[in-house]
GROMACS .gro file of C-alpha atoms in nm:
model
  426
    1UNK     CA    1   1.109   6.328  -4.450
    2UNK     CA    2   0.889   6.167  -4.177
    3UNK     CA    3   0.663   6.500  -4.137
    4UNK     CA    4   0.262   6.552  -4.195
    5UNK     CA    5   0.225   6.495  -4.543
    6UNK     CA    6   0.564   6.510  -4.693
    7UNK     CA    7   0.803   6.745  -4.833
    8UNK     CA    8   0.587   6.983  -5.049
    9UNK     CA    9   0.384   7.082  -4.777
   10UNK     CA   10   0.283   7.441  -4.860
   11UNK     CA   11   0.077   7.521  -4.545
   12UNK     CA   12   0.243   7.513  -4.213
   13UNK     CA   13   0.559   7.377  -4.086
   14UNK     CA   14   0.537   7.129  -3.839
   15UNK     CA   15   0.759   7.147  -3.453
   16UNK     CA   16   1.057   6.948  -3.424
   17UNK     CA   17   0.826   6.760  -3.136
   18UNK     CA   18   0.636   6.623  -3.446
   19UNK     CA   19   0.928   6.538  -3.643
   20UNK     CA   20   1.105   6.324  -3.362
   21UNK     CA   21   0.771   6.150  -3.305
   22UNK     CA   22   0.725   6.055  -3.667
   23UNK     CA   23   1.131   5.869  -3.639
   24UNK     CA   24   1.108   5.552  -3.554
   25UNK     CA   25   1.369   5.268  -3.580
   26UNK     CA   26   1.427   5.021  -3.872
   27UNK     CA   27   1.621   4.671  -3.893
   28UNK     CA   28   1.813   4.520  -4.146
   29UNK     CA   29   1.642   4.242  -4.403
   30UNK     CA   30   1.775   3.899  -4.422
   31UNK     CA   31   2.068   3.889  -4.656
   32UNK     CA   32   1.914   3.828  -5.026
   33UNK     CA   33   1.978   3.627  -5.304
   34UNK     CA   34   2.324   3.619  -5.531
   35UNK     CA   35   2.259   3.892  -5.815
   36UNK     CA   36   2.563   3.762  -5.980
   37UNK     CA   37   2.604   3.860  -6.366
   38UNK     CA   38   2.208   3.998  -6.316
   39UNK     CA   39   2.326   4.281  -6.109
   40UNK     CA   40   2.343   4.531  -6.377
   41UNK     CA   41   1.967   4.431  -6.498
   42UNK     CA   42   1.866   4.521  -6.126
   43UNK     CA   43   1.991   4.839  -6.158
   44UNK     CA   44   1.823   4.911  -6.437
   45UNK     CA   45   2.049   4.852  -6.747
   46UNK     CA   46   1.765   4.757  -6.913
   47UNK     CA   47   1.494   4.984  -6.739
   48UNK     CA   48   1.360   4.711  -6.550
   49UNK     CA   49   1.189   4.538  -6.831
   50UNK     CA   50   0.982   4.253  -6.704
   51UNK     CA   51   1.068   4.262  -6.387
   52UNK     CA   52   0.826   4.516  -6.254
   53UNK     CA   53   0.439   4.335  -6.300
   54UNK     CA   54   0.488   4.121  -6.135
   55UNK     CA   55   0.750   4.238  -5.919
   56UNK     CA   56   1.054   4.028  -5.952
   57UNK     CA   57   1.153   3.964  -5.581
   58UNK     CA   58   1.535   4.024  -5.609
   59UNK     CA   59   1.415   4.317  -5.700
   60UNK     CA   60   1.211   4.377  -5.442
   61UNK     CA   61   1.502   4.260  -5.201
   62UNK     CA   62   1.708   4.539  -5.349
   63UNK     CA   63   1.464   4.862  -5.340
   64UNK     CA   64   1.369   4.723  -4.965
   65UNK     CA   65   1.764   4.727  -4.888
   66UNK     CA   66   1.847   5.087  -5.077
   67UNK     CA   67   1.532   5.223  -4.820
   68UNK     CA   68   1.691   5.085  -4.491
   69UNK     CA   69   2.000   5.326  -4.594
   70UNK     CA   70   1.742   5.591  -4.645
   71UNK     CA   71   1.563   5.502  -4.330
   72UNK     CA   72   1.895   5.536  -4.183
   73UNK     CA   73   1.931   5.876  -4.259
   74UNK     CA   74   1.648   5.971  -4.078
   75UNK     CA   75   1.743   5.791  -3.770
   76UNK     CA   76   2.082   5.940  -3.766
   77UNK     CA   77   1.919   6.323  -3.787
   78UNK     CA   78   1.954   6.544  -3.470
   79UNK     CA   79   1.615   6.664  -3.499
   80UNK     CA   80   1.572   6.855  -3.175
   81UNK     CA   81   1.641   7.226  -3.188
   82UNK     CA   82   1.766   7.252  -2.824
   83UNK     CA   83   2.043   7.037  -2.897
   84UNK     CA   84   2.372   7.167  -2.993
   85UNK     CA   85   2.367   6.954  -3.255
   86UNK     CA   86   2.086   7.044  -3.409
   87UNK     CA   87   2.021   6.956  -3.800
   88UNK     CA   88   2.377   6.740  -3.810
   89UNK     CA   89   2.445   6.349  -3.833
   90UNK     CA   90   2.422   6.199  -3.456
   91UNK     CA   91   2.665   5.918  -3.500
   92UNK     CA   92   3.028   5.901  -3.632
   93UNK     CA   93   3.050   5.738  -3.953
   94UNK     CA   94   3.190   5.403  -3.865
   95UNK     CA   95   2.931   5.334  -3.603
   96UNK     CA   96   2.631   5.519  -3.794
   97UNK     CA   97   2.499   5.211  -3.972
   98UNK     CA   98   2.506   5.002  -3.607
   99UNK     CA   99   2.360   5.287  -3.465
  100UNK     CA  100   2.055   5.301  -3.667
  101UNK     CA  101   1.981   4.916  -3.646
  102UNK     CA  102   2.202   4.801  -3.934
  103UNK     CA  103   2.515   4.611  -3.837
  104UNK     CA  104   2.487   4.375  -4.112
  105UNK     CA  105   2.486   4.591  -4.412
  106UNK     CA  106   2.862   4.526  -4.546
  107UNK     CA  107   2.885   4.899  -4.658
  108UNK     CA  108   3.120   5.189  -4.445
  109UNK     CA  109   3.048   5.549  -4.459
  110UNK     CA  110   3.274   5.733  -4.634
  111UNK     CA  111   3.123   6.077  -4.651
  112UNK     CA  112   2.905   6.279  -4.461
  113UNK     CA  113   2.670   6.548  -4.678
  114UNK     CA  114   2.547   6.838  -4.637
  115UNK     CA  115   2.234   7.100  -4.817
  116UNK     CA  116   2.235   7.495  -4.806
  117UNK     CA  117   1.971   7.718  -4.834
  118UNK     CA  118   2.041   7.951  -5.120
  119UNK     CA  119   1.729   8.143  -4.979
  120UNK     CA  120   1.853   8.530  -4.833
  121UNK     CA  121   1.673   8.575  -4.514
  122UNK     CA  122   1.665   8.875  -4.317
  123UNK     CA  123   1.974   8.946  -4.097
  124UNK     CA  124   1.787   8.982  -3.772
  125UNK     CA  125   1.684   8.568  -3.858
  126UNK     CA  126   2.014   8.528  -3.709
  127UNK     CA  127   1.867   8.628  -3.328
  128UNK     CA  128   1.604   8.385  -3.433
  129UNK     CA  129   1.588   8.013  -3.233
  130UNK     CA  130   1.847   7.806  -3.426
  131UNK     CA  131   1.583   7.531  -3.584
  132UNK     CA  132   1.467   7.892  -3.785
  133UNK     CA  133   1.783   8.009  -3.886
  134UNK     CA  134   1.972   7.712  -3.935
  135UNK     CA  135   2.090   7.739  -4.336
  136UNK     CA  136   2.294   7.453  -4.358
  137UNK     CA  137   2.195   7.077  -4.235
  138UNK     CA  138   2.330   6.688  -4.285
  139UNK     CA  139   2.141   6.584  -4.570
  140UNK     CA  140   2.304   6.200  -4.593
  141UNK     CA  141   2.607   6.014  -4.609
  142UNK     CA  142   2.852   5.817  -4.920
  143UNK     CA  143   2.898   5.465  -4.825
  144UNK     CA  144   3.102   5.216  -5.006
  145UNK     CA  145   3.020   4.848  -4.989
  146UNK     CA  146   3.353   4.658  -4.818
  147UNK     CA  147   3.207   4.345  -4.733
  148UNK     CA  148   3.385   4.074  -4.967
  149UNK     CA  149   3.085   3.837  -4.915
  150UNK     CA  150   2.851   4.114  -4.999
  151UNK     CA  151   3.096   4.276  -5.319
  152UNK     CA  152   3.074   3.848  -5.448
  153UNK     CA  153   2.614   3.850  -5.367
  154UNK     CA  154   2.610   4.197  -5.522
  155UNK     CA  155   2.820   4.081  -5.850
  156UNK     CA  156   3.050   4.423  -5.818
  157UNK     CA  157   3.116   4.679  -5.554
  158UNK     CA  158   2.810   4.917  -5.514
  159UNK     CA  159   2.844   5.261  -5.373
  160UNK     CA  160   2.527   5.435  -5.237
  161UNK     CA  161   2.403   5.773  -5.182
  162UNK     CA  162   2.119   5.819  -4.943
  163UNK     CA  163   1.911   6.135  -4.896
  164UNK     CA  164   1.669   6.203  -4.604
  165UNK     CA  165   1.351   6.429  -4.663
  166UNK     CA  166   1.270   6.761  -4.548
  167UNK     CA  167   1.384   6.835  -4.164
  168UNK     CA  168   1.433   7.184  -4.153
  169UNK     CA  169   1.264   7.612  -4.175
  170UNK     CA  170   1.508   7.663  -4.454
  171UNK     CA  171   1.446   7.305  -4.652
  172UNK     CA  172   1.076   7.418  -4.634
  173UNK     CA  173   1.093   7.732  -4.753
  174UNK     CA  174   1.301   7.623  -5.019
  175UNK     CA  175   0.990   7.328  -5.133
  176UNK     CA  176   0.800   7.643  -5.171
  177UNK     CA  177   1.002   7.775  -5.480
  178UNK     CA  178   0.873   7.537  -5.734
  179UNK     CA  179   0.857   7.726  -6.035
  180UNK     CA  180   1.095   7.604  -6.277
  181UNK     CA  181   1.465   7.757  -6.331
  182UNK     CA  182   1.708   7.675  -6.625
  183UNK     CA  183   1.977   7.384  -6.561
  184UNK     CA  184   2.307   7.550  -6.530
  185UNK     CA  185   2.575   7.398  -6.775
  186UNK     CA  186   2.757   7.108  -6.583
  187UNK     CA  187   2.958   6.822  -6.664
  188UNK     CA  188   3.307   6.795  -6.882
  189UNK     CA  189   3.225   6.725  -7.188
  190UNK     CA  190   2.996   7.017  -7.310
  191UNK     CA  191   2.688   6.773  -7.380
  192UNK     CA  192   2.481   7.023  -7.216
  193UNK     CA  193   2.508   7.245  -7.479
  194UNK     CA  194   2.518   7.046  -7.766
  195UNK     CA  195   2.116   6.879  -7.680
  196UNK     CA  196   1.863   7.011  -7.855
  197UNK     CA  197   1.558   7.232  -7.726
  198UNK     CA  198   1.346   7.184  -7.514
  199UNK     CA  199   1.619   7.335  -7.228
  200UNK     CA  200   1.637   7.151  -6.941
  201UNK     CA  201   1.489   7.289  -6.599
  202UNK     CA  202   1.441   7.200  -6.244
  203UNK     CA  203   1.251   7.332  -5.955
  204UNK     CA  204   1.415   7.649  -5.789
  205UNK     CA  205   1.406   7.530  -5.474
  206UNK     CA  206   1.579   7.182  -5.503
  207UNK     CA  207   1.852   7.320  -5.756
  208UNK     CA  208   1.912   7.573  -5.484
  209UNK     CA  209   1.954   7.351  -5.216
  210UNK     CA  210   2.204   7.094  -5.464
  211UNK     CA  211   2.418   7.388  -5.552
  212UNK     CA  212   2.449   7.640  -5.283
  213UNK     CA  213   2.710   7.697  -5.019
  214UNK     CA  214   2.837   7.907  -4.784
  215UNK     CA  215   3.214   8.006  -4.691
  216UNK     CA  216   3.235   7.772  -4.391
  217UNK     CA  217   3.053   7.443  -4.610
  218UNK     CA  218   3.094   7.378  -4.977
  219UNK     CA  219   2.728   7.276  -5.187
  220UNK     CA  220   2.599   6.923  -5.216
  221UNK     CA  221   2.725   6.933  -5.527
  222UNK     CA  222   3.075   6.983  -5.463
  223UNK     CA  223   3.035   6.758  -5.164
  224UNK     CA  224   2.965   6.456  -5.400
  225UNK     CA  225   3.152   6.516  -5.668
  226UNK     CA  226   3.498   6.538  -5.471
  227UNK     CA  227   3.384   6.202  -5.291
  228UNK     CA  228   3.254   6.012  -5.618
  229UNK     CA  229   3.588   6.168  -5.799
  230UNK     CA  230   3.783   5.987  -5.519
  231UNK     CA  231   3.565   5.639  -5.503
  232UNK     CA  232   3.619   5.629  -5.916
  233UNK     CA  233   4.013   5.677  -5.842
  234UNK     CA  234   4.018   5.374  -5.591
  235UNK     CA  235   3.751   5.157  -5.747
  236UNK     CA  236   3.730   5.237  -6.081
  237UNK     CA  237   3.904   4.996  -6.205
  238UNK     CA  238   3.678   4.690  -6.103
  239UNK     CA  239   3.282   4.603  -6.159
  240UNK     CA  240   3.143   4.944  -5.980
  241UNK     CA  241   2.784   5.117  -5.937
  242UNK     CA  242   2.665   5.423  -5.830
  243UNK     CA  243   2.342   5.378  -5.630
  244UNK     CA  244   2.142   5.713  -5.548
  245UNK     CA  245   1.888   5.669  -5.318
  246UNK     CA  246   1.652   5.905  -5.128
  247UNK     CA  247   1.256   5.970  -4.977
  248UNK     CA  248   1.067   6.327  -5.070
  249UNK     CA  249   1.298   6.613  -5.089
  250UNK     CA  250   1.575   6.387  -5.081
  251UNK     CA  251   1.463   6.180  -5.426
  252UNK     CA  252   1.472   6.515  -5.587
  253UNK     CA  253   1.843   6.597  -5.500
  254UNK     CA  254   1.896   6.199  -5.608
  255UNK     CA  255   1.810   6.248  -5.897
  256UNK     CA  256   1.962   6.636  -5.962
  257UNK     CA  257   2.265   6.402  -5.822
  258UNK     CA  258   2.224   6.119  -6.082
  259UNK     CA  259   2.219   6.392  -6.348
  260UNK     CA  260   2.534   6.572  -6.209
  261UNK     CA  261   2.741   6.260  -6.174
  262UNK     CA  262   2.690   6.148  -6.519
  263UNK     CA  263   2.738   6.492  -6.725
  264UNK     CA  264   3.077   6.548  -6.456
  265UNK     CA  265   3.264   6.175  -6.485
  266UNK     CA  266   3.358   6.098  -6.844
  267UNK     CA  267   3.403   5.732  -6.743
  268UNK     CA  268   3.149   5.711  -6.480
  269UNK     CA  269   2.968   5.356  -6.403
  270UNK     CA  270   2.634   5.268  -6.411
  271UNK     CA  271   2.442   5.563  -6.252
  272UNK     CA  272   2.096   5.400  -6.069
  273UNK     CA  273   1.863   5.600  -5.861
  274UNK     CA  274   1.585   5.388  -5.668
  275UNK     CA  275   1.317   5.714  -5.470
  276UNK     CA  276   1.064   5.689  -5.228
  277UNK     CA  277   0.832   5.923  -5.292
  278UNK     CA  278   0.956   6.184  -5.479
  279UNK     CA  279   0.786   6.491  -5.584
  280UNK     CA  280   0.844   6.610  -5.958
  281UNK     CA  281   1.171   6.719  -6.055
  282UNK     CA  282   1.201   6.910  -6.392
  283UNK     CA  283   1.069   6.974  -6.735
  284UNK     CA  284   1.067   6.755  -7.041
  285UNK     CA  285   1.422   6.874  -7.094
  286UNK     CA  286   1.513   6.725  -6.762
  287UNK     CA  287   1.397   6.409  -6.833
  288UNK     CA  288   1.515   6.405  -7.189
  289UNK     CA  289   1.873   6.485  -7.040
  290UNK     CA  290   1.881   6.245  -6.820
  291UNK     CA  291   1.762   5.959  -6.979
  292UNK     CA  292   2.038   6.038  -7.276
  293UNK     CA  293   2.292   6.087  -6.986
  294UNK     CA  294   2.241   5.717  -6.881
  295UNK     CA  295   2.115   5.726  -6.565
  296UNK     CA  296   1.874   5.493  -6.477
  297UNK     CA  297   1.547   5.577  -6.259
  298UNK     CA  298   1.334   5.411  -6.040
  299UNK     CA  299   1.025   5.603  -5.920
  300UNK     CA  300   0.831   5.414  -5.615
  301UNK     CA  301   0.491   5.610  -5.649
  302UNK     CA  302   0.230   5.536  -5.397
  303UNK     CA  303  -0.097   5.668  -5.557
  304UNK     CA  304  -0.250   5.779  -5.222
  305UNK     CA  305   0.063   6.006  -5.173
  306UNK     CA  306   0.007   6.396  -5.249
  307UNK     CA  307   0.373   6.423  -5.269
  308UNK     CA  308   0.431   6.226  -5.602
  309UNK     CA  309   0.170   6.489  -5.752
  310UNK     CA  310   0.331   6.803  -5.685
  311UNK     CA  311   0.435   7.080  -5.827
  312UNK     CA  312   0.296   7.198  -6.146
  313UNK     CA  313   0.154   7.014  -6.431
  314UNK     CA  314   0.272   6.741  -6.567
  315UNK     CA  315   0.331   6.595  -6.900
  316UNK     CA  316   0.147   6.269  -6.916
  317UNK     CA  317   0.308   6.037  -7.207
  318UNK     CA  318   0.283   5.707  -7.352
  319UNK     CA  319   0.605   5.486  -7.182
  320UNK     CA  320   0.589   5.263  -7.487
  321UNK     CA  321   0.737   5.588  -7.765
  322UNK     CA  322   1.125   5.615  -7.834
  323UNK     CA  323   1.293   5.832  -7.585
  324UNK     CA  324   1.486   5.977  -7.865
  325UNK     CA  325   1.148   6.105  -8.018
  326UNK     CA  326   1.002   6.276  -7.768
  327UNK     CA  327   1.356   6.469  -7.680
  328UNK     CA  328   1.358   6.621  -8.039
  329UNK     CA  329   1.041   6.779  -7.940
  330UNK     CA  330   0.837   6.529  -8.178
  331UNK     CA  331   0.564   6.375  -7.960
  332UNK     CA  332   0.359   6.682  -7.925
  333UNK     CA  333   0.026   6.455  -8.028
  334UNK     CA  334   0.125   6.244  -7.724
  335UNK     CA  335   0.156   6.486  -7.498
  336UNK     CA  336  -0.166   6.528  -7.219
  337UNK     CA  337  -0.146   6.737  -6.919
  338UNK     CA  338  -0.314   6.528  -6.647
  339UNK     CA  339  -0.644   6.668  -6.540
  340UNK     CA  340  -0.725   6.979  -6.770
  341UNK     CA  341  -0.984   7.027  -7.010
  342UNK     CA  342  -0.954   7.024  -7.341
  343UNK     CA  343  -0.905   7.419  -7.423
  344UNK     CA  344  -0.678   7.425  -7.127
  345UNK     CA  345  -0.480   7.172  -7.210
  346UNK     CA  346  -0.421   7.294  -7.559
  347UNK     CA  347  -0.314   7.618  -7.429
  348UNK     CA  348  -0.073   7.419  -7.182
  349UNK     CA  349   0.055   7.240  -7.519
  350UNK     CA  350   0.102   7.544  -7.702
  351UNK     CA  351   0.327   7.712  -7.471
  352UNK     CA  352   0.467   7.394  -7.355
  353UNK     CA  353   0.880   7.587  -7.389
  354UNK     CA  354   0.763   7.897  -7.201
  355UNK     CA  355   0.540   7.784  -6.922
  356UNK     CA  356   0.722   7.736  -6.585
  357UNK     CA  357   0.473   7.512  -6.432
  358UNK     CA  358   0.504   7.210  -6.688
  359UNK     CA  359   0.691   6.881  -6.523
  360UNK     CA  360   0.773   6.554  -6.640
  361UNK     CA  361   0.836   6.247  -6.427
  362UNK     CA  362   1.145   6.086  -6.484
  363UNK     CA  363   1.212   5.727  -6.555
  364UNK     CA  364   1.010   5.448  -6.464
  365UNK     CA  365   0.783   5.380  -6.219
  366UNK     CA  366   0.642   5.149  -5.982
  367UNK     CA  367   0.313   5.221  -5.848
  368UNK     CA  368   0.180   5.113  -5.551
  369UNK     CA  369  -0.121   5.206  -5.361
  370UNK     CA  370  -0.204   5.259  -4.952
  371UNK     CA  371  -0.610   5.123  -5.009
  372UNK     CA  372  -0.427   4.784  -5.124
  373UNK     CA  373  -0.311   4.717  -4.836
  374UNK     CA  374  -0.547   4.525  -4.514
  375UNK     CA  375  -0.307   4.708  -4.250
  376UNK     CA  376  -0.350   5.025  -4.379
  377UNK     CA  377  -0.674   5.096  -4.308
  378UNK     CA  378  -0.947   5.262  -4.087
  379UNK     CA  379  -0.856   5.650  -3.938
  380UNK     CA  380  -0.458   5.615  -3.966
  381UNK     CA  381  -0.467   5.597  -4.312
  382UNK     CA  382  -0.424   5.962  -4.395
  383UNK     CA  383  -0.194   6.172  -4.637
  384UNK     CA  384   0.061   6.193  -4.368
  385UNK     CA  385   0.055   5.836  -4.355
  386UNK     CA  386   0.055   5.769  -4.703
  387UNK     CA  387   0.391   5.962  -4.731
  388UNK     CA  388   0.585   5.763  -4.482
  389UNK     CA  389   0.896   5.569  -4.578
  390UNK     CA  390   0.815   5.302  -4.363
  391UNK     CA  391   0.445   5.314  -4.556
  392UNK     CA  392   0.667   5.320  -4.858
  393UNK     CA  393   0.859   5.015  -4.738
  394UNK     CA  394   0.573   4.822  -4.607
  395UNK     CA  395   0.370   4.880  -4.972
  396UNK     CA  396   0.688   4.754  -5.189
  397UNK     CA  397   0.714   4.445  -4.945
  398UNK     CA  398   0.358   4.357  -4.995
  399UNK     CA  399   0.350   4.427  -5.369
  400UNK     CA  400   0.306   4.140  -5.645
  401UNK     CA  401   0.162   4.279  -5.948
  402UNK     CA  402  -0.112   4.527  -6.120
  403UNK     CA  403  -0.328   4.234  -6.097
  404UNK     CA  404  -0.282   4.112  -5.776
  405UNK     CA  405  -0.136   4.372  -5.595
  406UNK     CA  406  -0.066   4.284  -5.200
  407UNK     CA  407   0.074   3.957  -5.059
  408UNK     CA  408  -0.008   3.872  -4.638
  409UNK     CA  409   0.328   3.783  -4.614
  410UNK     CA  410   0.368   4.165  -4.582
  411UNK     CA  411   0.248   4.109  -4.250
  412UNK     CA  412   0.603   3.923  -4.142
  413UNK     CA  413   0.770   4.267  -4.209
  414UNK     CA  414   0.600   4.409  -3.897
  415UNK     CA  415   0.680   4.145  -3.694
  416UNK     CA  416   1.057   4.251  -3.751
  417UNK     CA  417   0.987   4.563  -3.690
  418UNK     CA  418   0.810   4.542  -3.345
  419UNK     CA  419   0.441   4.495  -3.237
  420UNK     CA  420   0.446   4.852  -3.192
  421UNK     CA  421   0.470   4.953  -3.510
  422UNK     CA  422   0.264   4.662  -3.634
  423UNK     CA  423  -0.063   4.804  -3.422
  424UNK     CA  424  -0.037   5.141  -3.572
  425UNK     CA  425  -0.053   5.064  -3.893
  426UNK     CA  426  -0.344   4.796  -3.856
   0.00000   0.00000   0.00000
């Protein structure tokens, strides 16, 4: 989402002049280093552990590549409401990566997806312009890497799905339901119902827009299952990831996608999500589930970014106590809801399995800041700005650690980019 100050914006909504204003083209990164037998430590088999301060740069290689095929799915959005294809995917799949300024990225897109508004608007919306009552909108794409050279520098074949941000009324409206709703039982295996409390639940609004559909287009949900169901028949037999990527609104549904995936495929590979940005999720539960599930999560968190903050509390606990722990409700001691006072905050704690403002972030994190970087300074440097994927993008590329946190190289990523963007974001 390349709008104001991101997807939880609860004010206005901004015109689709402002939206194709904030788009602006991305290239593709130098091809990176062999990952070899290291791949599945970069996606997280091992939750990142030492590679994150300082900032291992394979790694960074690899989070800079997964946002180019979320920048993609910005560039590839029809955002103008007069067109007749309004809200859907611009390009045909085998030319959408060229299209968007990356020829060289060895994947092919497989899948085209799509998000519904579950929200019930009234009928006479229908007479209303078509950027109002549009319920149903290209959300991303599947893509499978098929690039032998790329399969033998990744160590296995990776498949990636990428999620754009908020784009349309209905998406908006739908950020606006943030109270939290119970998980509905998924997967094969009944592992669902066999946790223990607390009960896992998500947002309203991004469940609704992973698991709604219409009669003429099937949910999100459906979408990628049938497509990862199929890319586990043809691949599965060989060294295979799952790679969920997405910015704002769209790192919520990666990881509500992450979660699916793993309680659905009995067999299913390593399950990675790398987000840009994402505004909170779900409850304890959530987290809890998904971190027993096996999925592994990577949270880029700018601290000047509003986004990362909203909605609800949330649960504030020490990274260092056993997962397993805090899932069978023991860590109540730990637990701190960021920014209350003492009474509150007890209260919070006390009815931590009722309230239906509580989150918890999910997986680990990598914090970065906007005031660390020399280019992103002076009037420009706003919330809006702060929110960007490109701001994102350009704050990962400069990062090197908690103690020394931006590198001038950084600088050399603008001069790929264009002098254009370079003198905004001075």
């Amino acid at each position: 989402m390349k709008l104001s100050i991101g997807t939880v914006r609860p004010c206005t909504v901004p015109t689709p002049k402002c939206v194709t204003a904030a788009v602006k083209p991305i290239t593709q990164t130098p091809k990176s280093a062999k990952l070899g037998k290291r791949w599945m430590e970069y996606q997280g088999a091992r939750n990142w552990e030492g590679l994150l301060d300082p900032l291992d740069d394979n790694l960074r290689d690899e989070i800079l590549r997964y946002g180019h095929f979320v920048g993609a799915t910005y560039n590839a959005f029809d955002f103008d409401p007069s067109s007749p294809t309004y809200a859907n995917c611009r390009f045909p799949k085998h030319s959408l990566f060229h299209r968007c300024g990356l020829p060289g990225t060895g994947y092919r897109v497989t899948k085209n997806l799509h998000a519904t508004s579950g929200i019930k608007l009234p009928r006479w919306i229908s007479k209303a312009p078509n950027w109002v009552s549009n319920q149903t909108s290209w959300i991303g794409y599947v893509a499978v890497c098929q690039d032998e050279e790329e399969i033998a520098r990744l160590g296995r074949r990776d498949v990636v799905v990428a999620y754009r941000g908020t784009a349309t009324c209905h998406e908006w409206l739908e950020n606006l339901r943030t109270t939290l709703t119970h998980l509905p039982n998924v997967g094969l295996d009944g592992r669902t119902e066999a946790e223990p409390q607390p009960e896992p639940m998500v947002a309203r609004g991004f469940l609704s827009l992973f698991t709604s559909g219409t009669a003429e287009r099937r949910s999100l949900r459906e979408e990628v299952r049938d497509e990862i169901g199929r890319l586990l028949q043809s691949y599965g037999d060989e060294p295979l990831s799952l790679t969920i990527t997405g910015h704002s609104l769209g790192a919520a549904l990666a990881t509500l996608t992450a979660y699916d995936i793993t309680t659905t495929f009995r067999n299913a590979p390593l399950v990675t999500v790398i987000s840009f940005g994402a505004p909170r999720v779900g409850n304890r539960g959530f987290r809890c589930h998904v971190e027993k599930c096996g999925s592994k999560v990577l949270r880029i968190v700018n601290s000047d970014d509003l986004v990362t903050k909203v909605p609800g509390f949330v649960i504030d606990e020490d990274e260092d106590d056993d997962v397993s722990s805090k899932c069978k409700g023991q860590d109540k001691d730990a637990i701190n809801v960021a920014g209350l006072p003492s009474w509150l905050q007890r209260h919070v704690e006390n009815t931590l399995c009722q309230t239906q403002w509580v989150y918890a972030d999910v997986g680990r994190e990598l914090r970065v800041s906007s005031r660390d970087s020399p280019y992103l300074t002076g009037p420009t440097t706003n919330l809006a700005t702060s929110h960007e994927l490109d701001t994102y993008l350009h704050l990962v590329n400069g990062f090197l650690s908690s103690k020394c946190p931006f590198r001038k190289t950084a600088k050399k990523m603008f001069g790929r980019r264009g002098a254009e963007k370079a003198s905004v974001l001075r």
